[in-house]
Coordinates of C-alpha atoms in Angstrom, one line a residue:
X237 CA -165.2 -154.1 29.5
X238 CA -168.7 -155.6 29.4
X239 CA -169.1 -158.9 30.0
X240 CA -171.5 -160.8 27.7
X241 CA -173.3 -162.6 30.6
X242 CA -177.0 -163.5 29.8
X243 CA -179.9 -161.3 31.8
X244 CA -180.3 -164.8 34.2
X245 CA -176.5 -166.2 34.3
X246 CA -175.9 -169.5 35.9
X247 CA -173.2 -168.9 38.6
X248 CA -171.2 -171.3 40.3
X249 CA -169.9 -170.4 44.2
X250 CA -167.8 -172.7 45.8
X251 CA -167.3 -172.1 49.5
X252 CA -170.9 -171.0 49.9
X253 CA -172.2 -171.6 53.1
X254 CA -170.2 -169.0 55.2
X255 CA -168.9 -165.6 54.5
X256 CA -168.2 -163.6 51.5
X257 CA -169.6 -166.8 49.6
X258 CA -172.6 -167.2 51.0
X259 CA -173.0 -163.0 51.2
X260 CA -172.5 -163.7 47.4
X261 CA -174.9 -166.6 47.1
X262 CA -177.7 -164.1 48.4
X263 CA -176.6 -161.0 46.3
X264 CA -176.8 -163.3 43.1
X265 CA -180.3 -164.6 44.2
X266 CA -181.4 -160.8 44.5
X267 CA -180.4 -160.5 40.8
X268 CA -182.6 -163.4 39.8
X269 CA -179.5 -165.9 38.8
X270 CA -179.1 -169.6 38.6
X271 CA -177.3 -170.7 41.2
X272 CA -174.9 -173.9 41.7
X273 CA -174.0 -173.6 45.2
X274 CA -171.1 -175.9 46.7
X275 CA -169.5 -176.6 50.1
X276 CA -168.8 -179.9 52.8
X277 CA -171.7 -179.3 54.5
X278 CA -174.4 -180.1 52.8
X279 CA -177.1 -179.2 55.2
X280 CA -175.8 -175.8 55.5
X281 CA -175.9 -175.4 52.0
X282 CA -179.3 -176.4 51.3
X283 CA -180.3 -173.7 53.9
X284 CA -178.5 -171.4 51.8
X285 CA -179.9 -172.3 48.7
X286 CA -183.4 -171.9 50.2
X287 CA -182.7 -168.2 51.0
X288 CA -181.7 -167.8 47.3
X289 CA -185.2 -169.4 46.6
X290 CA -187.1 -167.0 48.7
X291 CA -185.0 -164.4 46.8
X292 CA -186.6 -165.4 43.6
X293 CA -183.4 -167.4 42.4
X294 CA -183.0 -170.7 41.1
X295 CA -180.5 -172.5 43.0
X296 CA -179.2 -176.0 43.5
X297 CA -177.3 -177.5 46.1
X298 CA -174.0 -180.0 45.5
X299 CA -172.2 -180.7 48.8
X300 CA -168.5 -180.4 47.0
X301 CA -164.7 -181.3 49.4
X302 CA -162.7 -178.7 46.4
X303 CA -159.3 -181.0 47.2
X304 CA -161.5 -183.6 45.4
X305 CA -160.2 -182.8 41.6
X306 CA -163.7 -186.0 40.7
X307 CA -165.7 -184.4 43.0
X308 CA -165.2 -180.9 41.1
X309 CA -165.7 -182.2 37.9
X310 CA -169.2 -183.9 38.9
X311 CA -169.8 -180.3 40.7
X312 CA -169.4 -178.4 37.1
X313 CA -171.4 -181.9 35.2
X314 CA -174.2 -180.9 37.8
X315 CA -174.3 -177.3 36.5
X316 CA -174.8 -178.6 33.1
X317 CA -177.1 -181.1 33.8
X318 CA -179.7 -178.8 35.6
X319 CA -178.9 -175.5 33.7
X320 CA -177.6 -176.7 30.5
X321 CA -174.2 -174.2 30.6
X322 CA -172.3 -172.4 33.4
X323 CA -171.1 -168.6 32.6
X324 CA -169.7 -167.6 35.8
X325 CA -167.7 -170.0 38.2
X326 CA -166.1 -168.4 41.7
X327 CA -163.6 -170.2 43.5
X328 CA -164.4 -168.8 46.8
X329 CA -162.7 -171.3 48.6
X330 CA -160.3 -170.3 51.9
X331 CA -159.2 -172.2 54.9
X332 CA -156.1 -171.3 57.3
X333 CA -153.5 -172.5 59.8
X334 CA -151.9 -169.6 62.1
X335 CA -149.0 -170.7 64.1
X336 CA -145.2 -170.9 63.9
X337 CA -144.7 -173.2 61.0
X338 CA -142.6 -175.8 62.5
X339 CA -145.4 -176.4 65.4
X340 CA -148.1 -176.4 63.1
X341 CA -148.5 -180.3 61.8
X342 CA -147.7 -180.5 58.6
X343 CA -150.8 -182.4 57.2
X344 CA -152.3 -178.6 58.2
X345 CA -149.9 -177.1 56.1
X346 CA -150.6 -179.5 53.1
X347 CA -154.4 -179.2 54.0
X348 CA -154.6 -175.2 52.9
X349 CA -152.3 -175.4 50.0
X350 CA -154.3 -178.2 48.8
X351 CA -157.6 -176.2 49.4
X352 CA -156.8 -172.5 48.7
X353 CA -154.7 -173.6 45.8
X354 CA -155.4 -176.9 44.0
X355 CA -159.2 -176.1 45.1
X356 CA -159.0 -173.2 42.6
X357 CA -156.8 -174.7 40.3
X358 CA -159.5 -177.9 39.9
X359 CA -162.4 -175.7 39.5
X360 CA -160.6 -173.7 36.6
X361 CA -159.7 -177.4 35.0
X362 CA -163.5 -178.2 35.4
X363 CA -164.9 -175.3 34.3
X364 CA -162.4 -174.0 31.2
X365 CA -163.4 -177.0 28.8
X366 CA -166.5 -175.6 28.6
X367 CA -165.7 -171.6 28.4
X368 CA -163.3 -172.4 25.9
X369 CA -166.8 -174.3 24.0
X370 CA -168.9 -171.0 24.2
X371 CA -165.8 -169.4 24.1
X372 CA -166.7 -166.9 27.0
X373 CA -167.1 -167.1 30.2
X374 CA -166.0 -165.0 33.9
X375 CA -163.7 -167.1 36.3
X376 CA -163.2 -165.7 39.7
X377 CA -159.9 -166.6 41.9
X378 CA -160.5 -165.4 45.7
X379 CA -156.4 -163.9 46.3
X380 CA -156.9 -161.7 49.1
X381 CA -154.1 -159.1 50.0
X382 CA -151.9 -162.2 51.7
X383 CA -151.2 -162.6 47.8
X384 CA -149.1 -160.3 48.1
X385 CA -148.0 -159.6 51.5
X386 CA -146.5 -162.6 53.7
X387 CA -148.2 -163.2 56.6
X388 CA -146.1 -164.1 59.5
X389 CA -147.4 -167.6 61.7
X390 CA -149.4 -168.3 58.2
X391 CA -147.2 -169.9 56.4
X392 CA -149.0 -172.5 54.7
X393 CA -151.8 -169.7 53.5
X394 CA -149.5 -167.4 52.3
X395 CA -147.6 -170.0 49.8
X396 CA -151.3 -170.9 49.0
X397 CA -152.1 -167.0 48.5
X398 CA -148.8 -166.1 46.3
X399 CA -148.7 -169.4 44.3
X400 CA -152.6 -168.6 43.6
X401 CA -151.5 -165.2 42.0
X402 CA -149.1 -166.4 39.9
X403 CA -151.1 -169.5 38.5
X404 CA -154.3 -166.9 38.0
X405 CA -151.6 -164.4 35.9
X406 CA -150.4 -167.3 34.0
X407 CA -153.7 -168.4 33.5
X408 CA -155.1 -165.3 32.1
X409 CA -152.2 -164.8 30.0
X410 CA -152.9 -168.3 28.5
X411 CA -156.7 -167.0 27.4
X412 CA -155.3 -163.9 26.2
X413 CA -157.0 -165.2 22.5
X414 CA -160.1 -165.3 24.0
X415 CA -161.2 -161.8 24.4
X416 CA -164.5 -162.9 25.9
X417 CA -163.4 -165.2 28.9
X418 CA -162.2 -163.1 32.2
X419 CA -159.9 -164.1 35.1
X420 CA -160.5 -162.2 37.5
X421 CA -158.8 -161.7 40.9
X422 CA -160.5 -160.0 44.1
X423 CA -158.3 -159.2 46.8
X424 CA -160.1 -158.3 49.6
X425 CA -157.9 -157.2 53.1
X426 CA -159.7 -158.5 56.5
X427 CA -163.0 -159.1 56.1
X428 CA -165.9 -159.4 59.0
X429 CA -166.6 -163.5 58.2
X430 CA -166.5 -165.9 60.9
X431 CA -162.9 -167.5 58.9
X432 CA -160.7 -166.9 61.6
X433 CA -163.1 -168.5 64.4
X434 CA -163.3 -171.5 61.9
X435 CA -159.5 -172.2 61.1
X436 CA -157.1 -174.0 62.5
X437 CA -155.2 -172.3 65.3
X438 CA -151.9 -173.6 66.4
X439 CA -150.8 -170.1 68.8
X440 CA -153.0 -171.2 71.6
X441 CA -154.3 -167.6 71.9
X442 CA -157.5 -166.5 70.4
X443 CA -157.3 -164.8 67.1
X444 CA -159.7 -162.0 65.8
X445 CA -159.5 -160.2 62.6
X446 CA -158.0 -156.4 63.2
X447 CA -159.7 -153.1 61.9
X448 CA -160.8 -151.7 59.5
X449 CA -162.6 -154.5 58.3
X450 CA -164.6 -155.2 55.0
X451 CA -168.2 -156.0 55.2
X452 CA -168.8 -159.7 53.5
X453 CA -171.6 -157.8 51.9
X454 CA -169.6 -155.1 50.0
X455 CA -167.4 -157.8 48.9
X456 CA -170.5 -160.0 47.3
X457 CA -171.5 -156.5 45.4
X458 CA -168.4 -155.9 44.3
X459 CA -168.4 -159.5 42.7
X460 CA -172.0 -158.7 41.3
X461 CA -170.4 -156.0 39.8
X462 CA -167.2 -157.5 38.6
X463 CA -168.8 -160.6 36.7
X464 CA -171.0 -157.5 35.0
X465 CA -167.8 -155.7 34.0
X466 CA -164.9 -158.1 34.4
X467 CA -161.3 -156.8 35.3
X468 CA -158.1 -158.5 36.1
X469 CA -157.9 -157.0 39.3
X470 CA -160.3 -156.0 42.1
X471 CA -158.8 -154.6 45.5
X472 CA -161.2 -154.0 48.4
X473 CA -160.3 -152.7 51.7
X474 CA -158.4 -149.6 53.1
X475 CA -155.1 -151.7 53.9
X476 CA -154.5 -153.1 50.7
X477 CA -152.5 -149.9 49.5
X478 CA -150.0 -149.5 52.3
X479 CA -149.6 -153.1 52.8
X480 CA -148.7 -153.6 49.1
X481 CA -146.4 -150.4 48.9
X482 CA -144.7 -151.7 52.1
X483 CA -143.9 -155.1 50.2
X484 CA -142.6 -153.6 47.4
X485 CA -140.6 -151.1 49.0
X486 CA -139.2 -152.5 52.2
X487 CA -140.2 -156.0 52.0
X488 CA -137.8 -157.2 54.8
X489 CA -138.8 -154.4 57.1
X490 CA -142.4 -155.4 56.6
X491 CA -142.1 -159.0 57.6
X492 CA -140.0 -157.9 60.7
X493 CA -142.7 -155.6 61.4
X494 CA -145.5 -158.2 60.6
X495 CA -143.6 -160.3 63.1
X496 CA -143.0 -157.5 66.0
X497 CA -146.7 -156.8 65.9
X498 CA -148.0 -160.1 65.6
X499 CA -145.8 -161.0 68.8
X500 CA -147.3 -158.4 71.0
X501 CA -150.8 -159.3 69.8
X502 CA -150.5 -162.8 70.9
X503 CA -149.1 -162.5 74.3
X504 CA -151.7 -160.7 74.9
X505 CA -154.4 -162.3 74.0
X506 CA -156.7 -165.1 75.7
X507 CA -155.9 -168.4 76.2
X508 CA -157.5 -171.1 73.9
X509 CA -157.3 -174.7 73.3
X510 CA -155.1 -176.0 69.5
X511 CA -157.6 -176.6 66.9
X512 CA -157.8 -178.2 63.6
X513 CA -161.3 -175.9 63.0
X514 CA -162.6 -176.3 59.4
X515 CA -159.4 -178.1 57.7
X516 CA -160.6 -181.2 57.4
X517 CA -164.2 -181.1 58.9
X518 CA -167.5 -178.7 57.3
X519 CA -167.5 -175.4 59.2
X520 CA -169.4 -174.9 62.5
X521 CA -171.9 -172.4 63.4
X522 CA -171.6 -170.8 59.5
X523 CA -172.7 -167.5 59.0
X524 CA -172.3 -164.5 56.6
X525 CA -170.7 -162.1 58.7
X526 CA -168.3 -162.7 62.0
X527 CA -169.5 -160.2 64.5
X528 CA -166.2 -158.5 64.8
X529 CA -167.8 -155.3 64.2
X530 CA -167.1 -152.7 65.5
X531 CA -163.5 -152.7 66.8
X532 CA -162.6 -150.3 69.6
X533 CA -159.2 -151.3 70.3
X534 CA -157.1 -154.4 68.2
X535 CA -155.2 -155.1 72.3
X536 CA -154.8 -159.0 72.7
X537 CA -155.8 -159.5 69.1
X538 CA -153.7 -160.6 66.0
X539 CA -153.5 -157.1 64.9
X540 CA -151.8 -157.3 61.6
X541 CA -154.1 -155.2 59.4
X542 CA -153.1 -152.4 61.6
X543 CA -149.1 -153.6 61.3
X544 CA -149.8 -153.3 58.0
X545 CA -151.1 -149.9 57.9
X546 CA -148.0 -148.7 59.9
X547 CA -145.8 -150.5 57.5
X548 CA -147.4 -149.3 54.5
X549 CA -146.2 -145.3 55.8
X550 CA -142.9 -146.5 57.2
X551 CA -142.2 -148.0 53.6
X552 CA -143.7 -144.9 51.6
X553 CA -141.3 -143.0 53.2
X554 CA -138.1 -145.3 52.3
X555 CA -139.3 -145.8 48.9
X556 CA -139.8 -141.5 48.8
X557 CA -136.5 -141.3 50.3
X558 CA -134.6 -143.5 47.9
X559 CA -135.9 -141.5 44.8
X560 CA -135.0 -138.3 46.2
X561 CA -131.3 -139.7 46.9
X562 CA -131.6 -141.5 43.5
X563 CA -132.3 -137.5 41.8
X564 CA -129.7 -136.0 43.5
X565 CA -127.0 -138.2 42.0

């Protein structure tokens, strides 16, 4: 289905000073939008929304804390003051705790759920006022594939993750009468930003996303795309079909697994000091992509895409195995 998006939309982008939202920020500006561009750090973001200028967009900069339900609101009033309407808003919002739960604090804990999930839930309450007005409208939730697979020693991100599919389902179900304003979900597997160097990390032991990983840039197209032709769902990333079949078919296996190879990774890995990283502070040293690629080997590294992968076979084969026993009864 075609969106009815105007030839110049005006696109909010929360989160947009590092990673897939600023790799989005710049692929927007290359298609000539408006851009609203929101994130703590406000120099960062004015950087960002210089690039977009040079790019030939229009772009604005609103430094924007997404746990702040006010400070949303006067994010989507500044949309409308300097653009006049808003047809597109992303909620590209992410932060993360890894560590076993009970030794992470649990004002960490309360930190992600509150800005993974209540982030996205106060831009939708900002934003859905004025869609239902115009009666369209494209809202974007960033899920990821931890919305569907628990992530062991992320506790905190994977309640954010799951409760962030549900309340996106229920949400589109809810604008089911209005044919012409999308909820969309993109679920992206490990991507190449700089997220895990600016999280908080409780193990002690340095944490690097595992292989195959997702270009930030191929996610921002495939957003381009998706506000152009909206669909509920958009999966990105060689993992996310093993590591969704293993969930549905062996789910208890799979976290075991998750946990086995998680385990290893972490002895193995380098020592490095507890952090808090971006939960409560603006990110340092933002950037679009993380410099992971490419990955020889995922030794000494939380390794959990690759769990995954393994998982996702191991479980093909129970769930293939239980309907063969299931048509020979």
């Amino acid at each position: 289905m075609r969106s009815s998006l105007p030839p110049s939309p005006v696109i909010v982008i929360t989160g947009a000073s590092s990673g897939i939202g600023r790799a989005t920020a710049l692929a927007f500006a290359q298609q000539r939008a408006r851009l609203v561009l929101a994130a703590r750090g406000a120099e960062t973001l004015e950087r960002v929304a210089a690039q977009c200028a040079r790019l030939g967009a229009q772009a604005i900069a609103v430094s924007t804390d997404v746990t702040d339900a006010k400070a949303v609101r006067a994010l989507a009033g500044a949309a409308l003051r300097r653009f006049g309407g808003i047809d597109v808003w992303i909620n590209n919002v992410g932060v993360g705790a890894v560590g076993r739960f009970e030794a992470t604090p649990m004002e960490a804990h309360r930190r992600v759920v509150e800005s993974n999930l209540l982030g996205h839930m106060h831009g939708a309450h900002a934003v859905l006022p004025h869609f239902r007005a115009q009666r369209s409208g494209v809202l974007v939730n960033m899920i990821s594939l931890g919305g569907w697979v628990a992530t062991p020693y992320a506790g905190a991100y994977t309640a954010s993750k799951f409760g962030l599919r549900g309340w996106s389902a229920a949400l589109r179900a809810e604008l089911s009468d209005l044919p012409d304003v999308h909820v969309c979900d993109v679920c992206p597997t490990f991507v190449d930003t700089p997220g895990l160097r600016h999280g908080a990390n409780f193990t002690g032991r340095k944490l690097a996303p595992p292989p195959p990983l997702v270009d930030p840039d191929t996610v921002a197209a495939a957003i381009v795309r998706l506000v152009r032709r909206p669909r509920p769902t958009l999966w990105l990333g060689s993992a996310a079909l093993p590591g969704r079949l293993a969930q549905a078919a062996a789910p208890q296996t799979t976290g075991r697994i998750g946990k086995w190879v998680a385990d290893r990774a972490l002895a193995r890995a380098e020592r490095t000091p507890i952090s808090q990283g971006n939960l409560f502070h603006a990110s340092r040293h933002p950037a679009v992509h993380g410099g992971f690629r490419p990955e020889p080997k995922p030794k000494g590294k939380l390794a959990l895409g690759l769990g995954l992968a393994l998982v996702g076979a191991v479980a093909l084969g129970v769930l293939l195995a239980t309907q063969g026993r299931g048509e020979r009864s």
